[in-house]
XYZ file of C-alpha atoms in Angstrom:
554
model
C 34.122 -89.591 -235.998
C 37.305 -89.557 -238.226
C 39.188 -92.755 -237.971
C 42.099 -93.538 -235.762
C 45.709 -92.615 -237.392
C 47.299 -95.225 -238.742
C 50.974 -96.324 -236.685
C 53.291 -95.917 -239.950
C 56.788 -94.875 -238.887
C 58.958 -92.887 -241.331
C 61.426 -95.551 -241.592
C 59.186 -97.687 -243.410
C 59.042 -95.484 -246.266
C 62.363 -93.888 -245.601
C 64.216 -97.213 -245.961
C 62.764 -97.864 -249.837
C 65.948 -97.762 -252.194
C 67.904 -97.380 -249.392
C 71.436 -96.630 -250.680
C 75.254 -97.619 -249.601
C 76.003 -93.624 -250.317
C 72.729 -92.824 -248.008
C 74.154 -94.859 -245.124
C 77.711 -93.563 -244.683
C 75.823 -90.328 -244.500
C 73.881 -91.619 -241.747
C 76.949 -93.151 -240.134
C 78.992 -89.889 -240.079
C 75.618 -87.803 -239.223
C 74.546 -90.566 -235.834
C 78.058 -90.609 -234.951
C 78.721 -87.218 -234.630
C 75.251 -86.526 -233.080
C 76.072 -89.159 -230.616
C 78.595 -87.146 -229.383
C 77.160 -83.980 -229.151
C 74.475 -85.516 -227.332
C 76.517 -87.199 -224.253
C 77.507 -83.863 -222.364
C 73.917 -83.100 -223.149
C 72.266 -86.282 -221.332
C 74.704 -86.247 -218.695
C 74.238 -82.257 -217.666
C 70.255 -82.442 -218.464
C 69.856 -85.164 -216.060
C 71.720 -83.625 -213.174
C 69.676 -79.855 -213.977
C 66.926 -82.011 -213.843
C 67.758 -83.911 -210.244
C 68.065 -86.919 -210.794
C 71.194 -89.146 -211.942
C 73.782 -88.647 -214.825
C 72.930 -92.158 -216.224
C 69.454 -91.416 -216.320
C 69.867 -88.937 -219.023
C 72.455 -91.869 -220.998
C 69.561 -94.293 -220.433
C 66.721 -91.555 -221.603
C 69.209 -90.618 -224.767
C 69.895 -94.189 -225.641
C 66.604 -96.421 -225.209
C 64.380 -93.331 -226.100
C 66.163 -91.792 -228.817
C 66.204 -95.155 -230.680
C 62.276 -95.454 -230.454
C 61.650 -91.950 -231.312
C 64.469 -91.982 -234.540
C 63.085 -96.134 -235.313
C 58.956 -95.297 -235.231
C 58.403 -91.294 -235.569
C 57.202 -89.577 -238.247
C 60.085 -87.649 -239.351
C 63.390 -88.387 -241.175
C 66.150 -86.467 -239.204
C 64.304 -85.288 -235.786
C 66.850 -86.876 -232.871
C 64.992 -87.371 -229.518
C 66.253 -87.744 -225.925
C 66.099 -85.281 -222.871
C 65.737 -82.321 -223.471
C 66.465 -78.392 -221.926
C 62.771 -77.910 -221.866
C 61.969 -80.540 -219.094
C 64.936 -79.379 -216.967
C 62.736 -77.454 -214.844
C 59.656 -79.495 -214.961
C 61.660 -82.769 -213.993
C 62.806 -81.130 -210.907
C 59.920 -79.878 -209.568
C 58.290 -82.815 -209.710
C 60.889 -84.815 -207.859
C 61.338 -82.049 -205.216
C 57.340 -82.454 -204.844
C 56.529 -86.370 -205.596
C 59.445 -87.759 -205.552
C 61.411 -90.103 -208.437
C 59.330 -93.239 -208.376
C 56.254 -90.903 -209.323
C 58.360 -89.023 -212.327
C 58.426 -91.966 -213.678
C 54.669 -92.628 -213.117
C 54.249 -89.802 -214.677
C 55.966 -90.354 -217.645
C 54.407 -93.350 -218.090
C 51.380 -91.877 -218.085
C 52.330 -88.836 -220.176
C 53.532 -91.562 -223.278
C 50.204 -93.065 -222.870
C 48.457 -89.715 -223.357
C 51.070 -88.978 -226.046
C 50.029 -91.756 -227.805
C 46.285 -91.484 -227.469
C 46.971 -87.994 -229.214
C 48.631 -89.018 -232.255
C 46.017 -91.908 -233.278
C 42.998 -89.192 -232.370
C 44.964 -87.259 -235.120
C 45.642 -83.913 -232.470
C 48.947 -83.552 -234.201
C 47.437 -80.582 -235.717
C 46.232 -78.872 -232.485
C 49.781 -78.296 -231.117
C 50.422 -75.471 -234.391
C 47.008 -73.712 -232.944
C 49.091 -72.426 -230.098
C 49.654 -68.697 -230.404
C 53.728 -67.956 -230.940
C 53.432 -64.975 -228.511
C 53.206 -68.286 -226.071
C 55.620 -70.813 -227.280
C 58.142 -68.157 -227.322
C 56.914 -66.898 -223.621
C 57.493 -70.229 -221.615
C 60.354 -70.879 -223.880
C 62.401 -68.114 -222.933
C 60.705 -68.510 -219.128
C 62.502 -72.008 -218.946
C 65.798 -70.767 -220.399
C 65.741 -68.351 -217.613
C 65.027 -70.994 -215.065
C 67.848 -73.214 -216.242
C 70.524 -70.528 -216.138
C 69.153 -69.822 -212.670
C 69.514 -73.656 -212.018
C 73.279 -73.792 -212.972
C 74.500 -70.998 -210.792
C 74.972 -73.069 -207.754
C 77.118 -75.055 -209.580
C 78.942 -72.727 -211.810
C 79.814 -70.741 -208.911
C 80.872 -73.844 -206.798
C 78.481 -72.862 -204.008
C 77.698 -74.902 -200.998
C 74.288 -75.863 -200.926
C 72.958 -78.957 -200.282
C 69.595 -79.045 -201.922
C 68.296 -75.977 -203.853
C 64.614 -75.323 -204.393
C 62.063 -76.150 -207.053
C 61.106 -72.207 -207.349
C 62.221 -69.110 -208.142
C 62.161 -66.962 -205.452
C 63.540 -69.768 -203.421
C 66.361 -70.743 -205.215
C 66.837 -66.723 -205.251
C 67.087 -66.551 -201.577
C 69.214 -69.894 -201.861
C 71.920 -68.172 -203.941
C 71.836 -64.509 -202.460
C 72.616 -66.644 -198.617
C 75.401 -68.601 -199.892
C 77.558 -66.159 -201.861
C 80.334 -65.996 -199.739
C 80.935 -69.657 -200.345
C 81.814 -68.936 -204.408
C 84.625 -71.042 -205.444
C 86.771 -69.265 -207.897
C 88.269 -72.472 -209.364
C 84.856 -73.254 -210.567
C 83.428 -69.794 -211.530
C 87.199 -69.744 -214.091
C 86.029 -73.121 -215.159
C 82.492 -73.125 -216.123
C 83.289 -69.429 -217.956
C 86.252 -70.589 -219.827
C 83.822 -73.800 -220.999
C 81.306 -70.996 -221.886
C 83.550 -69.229 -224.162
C 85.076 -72.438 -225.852
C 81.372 -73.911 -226.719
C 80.383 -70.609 -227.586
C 83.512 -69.748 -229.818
C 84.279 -72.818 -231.140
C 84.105 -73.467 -234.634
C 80.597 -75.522 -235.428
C 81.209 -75.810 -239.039
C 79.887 -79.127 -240.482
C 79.556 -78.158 -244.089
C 82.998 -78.130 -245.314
C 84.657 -78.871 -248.019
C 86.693 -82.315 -248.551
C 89.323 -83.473 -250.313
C 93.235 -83.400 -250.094
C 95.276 -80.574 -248.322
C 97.895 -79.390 -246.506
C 97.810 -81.251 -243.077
C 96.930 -78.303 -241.323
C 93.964 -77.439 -243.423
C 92.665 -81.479 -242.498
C 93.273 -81.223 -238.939
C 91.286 -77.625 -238.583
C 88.908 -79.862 -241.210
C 88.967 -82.132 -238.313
C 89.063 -80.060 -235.285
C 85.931 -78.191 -236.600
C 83.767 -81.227 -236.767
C 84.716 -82.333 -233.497
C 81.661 -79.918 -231.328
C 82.233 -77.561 -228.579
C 80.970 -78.969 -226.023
C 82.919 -82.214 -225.921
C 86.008 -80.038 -226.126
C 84.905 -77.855 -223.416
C 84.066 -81.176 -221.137
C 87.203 -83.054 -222.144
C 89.073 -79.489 -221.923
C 88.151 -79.001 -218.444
C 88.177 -82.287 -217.501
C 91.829 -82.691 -218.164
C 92.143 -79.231 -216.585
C 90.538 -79.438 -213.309
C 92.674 -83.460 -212.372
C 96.013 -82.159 -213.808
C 96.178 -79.002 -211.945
C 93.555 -81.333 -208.721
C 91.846 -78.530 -208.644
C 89.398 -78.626 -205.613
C 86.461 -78.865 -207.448
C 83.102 -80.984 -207.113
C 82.230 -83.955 -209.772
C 80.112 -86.367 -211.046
C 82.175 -89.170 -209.175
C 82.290 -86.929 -205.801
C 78.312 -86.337 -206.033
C 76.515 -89.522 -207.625
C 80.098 -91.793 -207.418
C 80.163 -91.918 -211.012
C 77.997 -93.912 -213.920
C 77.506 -97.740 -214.192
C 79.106 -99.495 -217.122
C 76.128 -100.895 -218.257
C 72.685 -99.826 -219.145
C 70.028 -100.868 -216.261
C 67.641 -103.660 -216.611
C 63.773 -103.870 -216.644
C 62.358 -102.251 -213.030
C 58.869 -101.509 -212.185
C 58.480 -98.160 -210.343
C 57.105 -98.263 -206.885
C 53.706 -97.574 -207.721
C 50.717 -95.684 -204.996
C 47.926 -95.429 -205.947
C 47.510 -92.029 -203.372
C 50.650 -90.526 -204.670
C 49.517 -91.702 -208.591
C 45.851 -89.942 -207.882
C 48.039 -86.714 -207.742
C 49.793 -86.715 -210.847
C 47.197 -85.502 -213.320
C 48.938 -82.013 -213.741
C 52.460 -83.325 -213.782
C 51.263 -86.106 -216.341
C 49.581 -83.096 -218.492
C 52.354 -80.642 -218.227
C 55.023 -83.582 -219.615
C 52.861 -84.589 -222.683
C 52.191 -81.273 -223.506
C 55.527 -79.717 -223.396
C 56.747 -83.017 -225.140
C 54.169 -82.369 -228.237
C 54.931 -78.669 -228.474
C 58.543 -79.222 -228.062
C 58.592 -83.044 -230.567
C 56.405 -80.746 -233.582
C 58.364 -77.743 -232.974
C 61.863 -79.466 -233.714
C 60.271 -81.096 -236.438
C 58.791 -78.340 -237.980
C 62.167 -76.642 -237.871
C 63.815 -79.888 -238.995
C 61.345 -79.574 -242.308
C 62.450 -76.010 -243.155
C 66.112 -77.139 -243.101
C 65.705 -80.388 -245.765
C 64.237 -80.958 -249.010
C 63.543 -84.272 -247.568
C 59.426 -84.928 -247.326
C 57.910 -83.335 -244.047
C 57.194 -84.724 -241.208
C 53.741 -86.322 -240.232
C 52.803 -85.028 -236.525
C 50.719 -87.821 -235.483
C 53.011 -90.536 -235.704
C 55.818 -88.233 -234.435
C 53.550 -87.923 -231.155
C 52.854 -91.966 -231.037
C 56.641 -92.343 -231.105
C 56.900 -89.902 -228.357
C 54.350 -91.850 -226.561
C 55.428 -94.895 -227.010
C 59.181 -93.759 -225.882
C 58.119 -92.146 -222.762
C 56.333 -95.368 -221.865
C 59.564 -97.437 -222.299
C 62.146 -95.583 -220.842
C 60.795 -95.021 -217.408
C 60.941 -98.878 -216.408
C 64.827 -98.489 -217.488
C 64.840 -95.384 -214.764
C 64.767 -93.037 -218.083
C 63.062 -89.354 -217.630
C 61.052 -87.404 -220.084
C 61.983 -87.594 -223.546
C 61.238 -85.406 -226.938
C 62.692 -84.273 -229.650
C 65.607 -82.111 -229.432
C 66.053 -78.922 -231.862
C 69.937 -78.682 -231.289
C 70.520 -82.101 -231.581
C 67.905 -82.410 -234.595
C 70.018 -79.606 -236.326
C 73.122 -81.263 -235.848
C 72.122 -84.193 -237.658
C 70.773 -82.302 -240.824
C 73.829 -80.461 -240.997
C 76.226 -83.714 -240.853
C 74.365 -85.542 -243.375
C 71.645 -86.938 -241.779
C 69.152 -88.143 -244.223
C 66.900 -90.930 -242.679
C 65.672 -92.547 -239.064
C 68.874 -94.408 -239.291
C 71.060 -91.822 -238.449
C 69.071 -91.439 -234.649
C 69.201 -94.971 -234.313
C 73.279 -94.218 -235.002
C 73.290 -91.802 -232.603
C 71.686 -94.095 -230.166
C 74.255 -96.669 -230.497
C 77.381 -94.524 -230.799
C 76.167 -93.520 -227.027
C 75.474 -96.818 -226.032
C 78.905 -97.850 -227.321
C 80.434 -95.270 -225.253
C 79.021 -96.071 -221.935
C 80.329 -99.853 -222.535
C 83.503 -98.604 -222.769
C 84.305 -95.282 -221.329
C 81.631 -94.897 -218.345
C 84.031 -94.791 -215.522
C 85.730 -91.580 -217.165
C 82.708 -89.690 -216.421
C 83.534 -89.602 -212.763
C 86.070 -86.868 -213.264
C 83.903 -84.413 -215.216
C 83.695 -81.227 -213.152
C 80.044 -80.266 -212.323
C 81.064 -76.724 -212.928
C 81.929 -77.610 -216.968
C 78.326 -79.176 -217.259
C 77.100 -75.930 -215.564
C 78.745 -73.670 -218.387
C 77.812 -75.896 -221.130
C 74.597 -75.568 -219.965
C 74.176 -71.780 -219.044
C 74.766 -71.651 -223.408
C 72.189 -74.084 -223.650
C 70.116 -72.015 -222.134
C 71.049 -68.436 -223.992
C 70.445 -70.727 -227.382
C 67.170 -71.710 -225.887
C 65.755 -68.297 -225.348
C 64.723 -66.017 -228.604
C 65.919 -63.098 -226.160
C 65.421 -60.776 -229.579
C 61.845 -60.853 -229.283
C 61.547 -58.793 -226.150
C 63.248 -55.956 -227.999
C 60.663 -56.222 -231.014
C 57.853 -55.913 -228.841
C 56.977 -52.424 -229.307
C 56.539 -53.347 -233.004
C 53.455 -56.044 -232.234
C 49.564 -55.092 -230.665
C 49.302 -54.843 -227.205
C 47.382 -58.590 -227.006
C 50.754 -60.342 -228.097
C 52.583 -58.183 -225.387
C 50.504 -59.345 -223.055
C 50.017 -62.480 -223.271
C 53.794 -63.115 -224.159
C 54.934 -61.036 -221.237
C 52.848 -62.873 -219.207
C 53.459 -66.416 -220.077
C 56.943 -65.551 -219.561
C 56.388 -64.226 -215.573
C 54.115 -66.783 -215.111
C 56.284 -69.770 -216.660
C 59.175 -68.475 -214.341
C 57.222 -67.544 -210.610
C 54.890 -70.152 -211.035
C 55.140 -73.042 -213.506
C 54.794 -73.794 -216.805
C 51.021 -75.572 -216.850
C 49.918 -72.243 -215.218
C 51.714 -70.422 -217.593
C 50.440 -72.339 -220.726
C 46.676 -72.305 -219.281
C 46.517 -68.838 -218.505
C 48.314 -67.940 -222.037
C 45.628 -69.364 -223.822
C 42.660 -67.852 -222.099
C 44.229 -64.515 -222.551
C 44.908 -65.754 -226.549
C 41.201 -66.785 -226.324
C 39.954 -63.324 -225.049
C 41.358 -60.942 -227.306
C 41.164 -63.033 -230.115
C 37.560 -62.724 -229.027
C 37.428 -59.104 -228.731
C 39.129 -59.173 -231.850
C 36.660 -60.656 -234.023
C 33.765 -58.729 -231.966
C 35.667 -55.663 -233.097
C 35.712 -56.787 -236.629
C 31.737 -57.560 -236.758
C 29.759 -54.531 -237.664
C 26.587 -53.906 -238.986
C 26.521 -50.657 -241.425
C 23.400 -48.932 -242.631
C 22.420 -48.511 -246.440
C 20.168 -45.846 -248.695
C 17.101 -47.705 -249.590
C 14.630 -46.695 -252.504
C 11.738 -48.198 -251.020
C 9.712 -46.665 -248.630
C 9.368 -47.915 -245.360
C 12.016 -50.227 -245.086
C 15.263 -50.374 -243.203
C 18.495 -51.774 -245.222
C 21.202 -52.768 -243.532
C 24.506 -54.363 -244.414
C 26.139 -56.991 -242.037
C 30.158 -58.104 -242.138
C 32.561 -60.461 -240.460
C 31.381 -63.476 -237.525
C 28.058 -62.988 -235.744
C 28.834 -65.399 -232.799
C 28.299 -64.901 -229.374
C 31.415 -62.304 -228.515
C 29.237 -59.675 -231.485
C 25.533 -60.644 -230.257
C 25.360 -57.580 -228.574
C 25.153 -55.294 -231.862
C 22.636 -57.722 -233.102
C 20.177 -57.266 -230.022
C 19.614 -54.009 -230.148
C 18.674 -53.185 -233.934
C 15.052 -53.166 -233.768
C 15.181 -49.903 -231.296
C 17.222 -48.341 -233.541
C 14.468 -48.224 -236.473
C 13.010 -45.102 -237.692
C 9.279 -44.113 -237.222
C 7.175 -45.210 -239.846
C 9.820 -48.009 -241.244
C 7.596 -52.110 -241.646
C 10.695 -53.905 -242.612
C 13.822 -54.523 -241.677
C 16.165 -55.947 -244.610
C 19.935 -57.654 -243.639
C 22.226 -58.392 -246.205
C 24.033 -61.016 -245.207
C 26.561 -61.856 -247.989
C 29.357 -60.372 -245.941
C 28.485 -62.423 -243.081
C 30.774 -65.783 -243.055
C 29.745 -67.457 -239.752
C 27.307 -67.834 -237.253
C 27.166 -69.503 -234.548
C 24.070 -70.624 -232.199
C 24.661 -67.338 -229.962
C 24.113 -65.446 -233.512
C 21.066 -67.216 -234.447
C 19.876 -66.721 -231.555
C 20.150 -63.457 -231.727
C 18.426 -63.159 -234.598
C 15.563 -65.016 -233.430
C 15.114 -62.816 -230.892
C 15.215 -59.841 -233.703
C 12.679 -61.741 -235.366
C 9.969 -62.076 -232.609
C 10.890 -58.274 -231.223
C 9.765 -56.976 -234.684
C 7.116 -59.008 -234.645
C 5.765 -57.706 -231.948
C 6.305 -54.385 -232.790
C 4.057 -55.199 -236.513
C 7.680 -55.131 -237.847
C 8.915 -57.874 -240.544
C 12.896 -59.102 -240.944
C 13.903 -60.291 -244.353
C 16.990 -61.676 -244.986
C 19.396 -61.547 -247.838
C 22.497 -63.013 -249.315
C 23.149 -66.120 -247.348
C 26.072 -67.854 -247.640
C 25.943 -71.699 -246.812
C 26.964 -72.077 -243.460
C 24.662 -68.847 -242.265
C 21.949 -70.521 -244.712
C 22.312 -74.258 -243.056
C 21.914 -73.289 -239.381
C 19.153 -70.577 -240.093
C 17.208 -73.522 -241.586
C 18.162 -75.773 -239.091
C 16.960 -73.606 -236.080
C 14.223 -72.626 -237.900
C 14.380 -69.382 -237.794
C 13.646 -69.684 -241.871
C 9.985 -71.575 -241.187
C 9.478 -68.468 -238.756
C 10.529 -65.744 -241.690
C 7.878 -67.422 -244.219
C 8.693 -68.010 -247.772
C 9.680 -64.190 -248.316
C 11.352 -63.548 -245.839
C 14.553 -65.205 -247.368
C 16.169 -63.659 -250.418
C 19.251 -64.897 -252.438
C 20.365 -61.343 -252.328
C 18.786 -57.826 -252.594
C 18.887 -57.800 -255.881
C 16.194 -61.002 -255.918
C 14.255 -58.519 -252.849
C 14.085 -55.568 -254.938
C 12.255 -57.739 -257.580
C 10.033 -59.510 -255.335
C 8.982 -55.619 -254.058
C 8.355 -54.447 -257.654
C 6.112 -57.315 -258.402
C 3.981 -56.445 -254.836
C 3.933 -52.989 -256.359
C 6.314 -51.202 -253.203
């Protein structure tokens, strides 16, 4: 058994010959994350169904754990889009004291993951997958935010799809056009507002530094403020955060233990697994896109996942929700500088900072603002071009994409991952059946079959293995494989052969072998299928047979 992965957070290392030049970076980078990232917590939380401050809490306490012990220099954790949908199902069905349960659970699991080194295992799942539920939860979450962006009146809408179809479709004459104007014109503002972080600095006319300025400052925070401002100076009869949850606490909260049942916990296997594995995918896939964006040294997965863990079992007793790391967020930070763990832990404090002193504001935000803001979210989320490139790829990958995608959106997303892999499984098993084949060859010498055998011989190909010996011609004593094309087997394979063996020897038929590489070699002598075959019935290749024949005078 390998051993356990060491816990060695980035910081460590990151933090050697730490400069004065590398921290103002940092500084500018966490600040200005920090602010993109409080619409973000506050409309996450509320998609999700629970609390604005939850998603401050989540943003603040777990994004400094994640930035302070992961394994990466620049990812930025906190909630994220991903676990919009998954949070809310599992309040609708357990309730909130058993999310957090759950997450508990999940940063325990987590955890266990990156010191068994599984790190790895999260870039074995097919793309045609990832990109499936991916764009199946950006779909959800735009269906989440309609209630909202179209002001309707509806007191509690449903954990799935076809429910919080009916939902909508029943209370469309209750569309409040105050709030469909708002939450479009915060669309348009986040979506055409300029993003640029790398600009140029230095000394200008003062309308060149305050478009400098104004284009640093991000869209959504403009949108939120914008419509903020909007909505109370016109009293526009709209619903907010105040009006709904009566607004967020100037403070963080303190310790809590959950309400914990034992019954209810019994039941939270699937939730538990469906957290920590969209938290891996979604942690490794940030930081793998985080690693293509710096020259900065990549990322090490296990200790990302241990900081994941570890987060997701702090945050819950401060009433946090699911946390992992966040690929707009993470981008952010690379482009404004961000060169070490320092700049989260910045980001982390800059919201902290703002809750202590600007909390109460938060009352006033219109829910229909957080709805736009989030509706973009969700179009950024999706990769909405790979449906049209579909007719380019094999008709596996448009299956088991298009179905991850129906699944992850009518059912859930632990369906939709389980059933995308089996499908993965099965044609990449067909697949590599399809690519075994056994070829016959001319042979000089009388009385002997010569075949030729390439690719896997594991149990998905046993079946063109089985039937050889009824395919010999009359009069032929030996059977000869050449086996230097063959790079695996597998017990199914040896089998297989075993069985060839002892059906030719019944028949007064022999089976020599040829050409083994080591792996075929090691398990044909350790099933001992090579003590059955005698000492020539192994050759190093046919080369070495032809000799041995020659010197018996066939």
């Amino acid at each position: 058994m390998p051993p356990l992965h060491r816990f060695q957070p980035r910081a460590l290392s990151a933090l050697r010959d730490y400069s004065r030049q590398r921290f103002i970076a940092d500084l500018g980078a966490g600040i200005t994350v920090g602010i993109v990232a409080l619409p973000l917590a506050i409309a996450f939380a509320i998609a999700s169904g629970v609390k604005p401050e939850q998603g401050l809490v989540t943003a603040i306490i777990a994004g400094f754990l994640i930035s302070a012990l992961g394994g990466s220099n620049v990812q930025i954790g906190g909630p994220a889009g991903a676990f919009i949908v998954i949070v809310y199902g599992i309040v609708q069905r357990y309730g909130l004291a058993n999310l957090l349960i759950a997450t508990v659970l999940a940063g325990g699991l987590l955890v266990l993951m990156g010191l068994l080194r599984l790190g790895v295992l999260v870039r074995y799942i097919p793309v045609s997958i990832v990109i499936g539920f991916t764009n199946g939860i950006a779909v959800l979450i735009a269906l989440s935010q309609l209630k909202d962006l179209l002001g309707l009146d509806i007191a509690q809408m449903p954990a799935d799809f076809f429910g919080q179809l009916a939902a909508l479709s029943r209370h469309l004459h209750s569309v409040n056009p105050w709030a469909l104007l708002l939450g479009l014109g915060c669309m348009g503002v986040v979506l055409l507002w300029p993003k640029t972080y790398q600009m140029q600095r230095g000394h200008g006319p003062w309308r060149q530094r305050t478009h400098r300025l104004m284009a640093q400052l991000p869209g959504t925070v403009i949108a939120l403020v914008g419509a903020t401002l909007l909505a109370q100076g016109l009293n526009l009869p709209l619903e907010t955060i105040g009006s709904r949850f009566g607004g967020i606490p100037q403070s963080l909260p303190g310790f809590a233990l959950p309400e914990f049942s034992w019954s209810s916990a019994k039941q939270l296997f699937i939730p538990t697994v469906t957290i920590a594995l969209l938290g891996a995918i979604e942690s490794l896939l940030c930081a793998r896109v985080a690693d293509n964006m710096t020259a900065l040294p990549r990322h090490d997965p296990n200790q990302e996942l241990m900081a994941q863990g570890v987060a997701n079992m702090v945050v819950p007793f401060f009433g946090g929700i699911p946390a992992t790391g966040t690929i707009a967020r993470t981008v952010t930070n690379v482009r404004a500088g961000g060169n070490s763990p320092v700049s989260g832990m910045v980001h982390a404090a800059t919201l902290l900072l703002i809750v202590l002193l600007a909390a109460p504001l938060a009352e006033y935000v219109p829910l229909a603002a957080l709805a736009g803001i989030l509706l973009v979210v969700a179009w950024n989320m999706g990769e909405w071009h790979e449906f049209a490139r579909l007719r380019r790829f094999s008709l596996p990958y448009r299956t088991i994409l298009l179905g991850t995608f129906v699944l992850t959106v009518v059912f859930d997303l632990t369906v939709a991952v389980e059933v995308g892999l089996v499908l993965a499984c099965l044609f990449f098993i067909y697949r590599m059946s399809t690519l075994f084949r056994v070829e016959p060859l001319p042979s000089e010498i009388a009385g002997t079959q010569l075949m030729r055998v390439y690719g896997a011989l594991f149990f998905g190909a046993v079946g063109k293995v089985e039937g050889l010996a009824e395919t010999l011609p009359a009069g032929c004593h030996t059977l000869v494989l050449d086996l230097h094309q063959l790079i695996s087997i597998d017990t199914s394979g040896l089998d297989a052969l075993v069985q060839l063996q002892r059906t030719l020897a019944r028949q007064g038929q022999r089976l020599v072998l040829c050409g083994l590489n080591e792996q075929p070699a090691s398990l044909i002598a350790r099933g001992g299928l090579a003590e059955a075959l005698g000492p020539d019935g192994i050759h190093a290749d046919l080369t070495a047979w032809r000799g041995a024949c020659r010197q018996a005078g066939l």
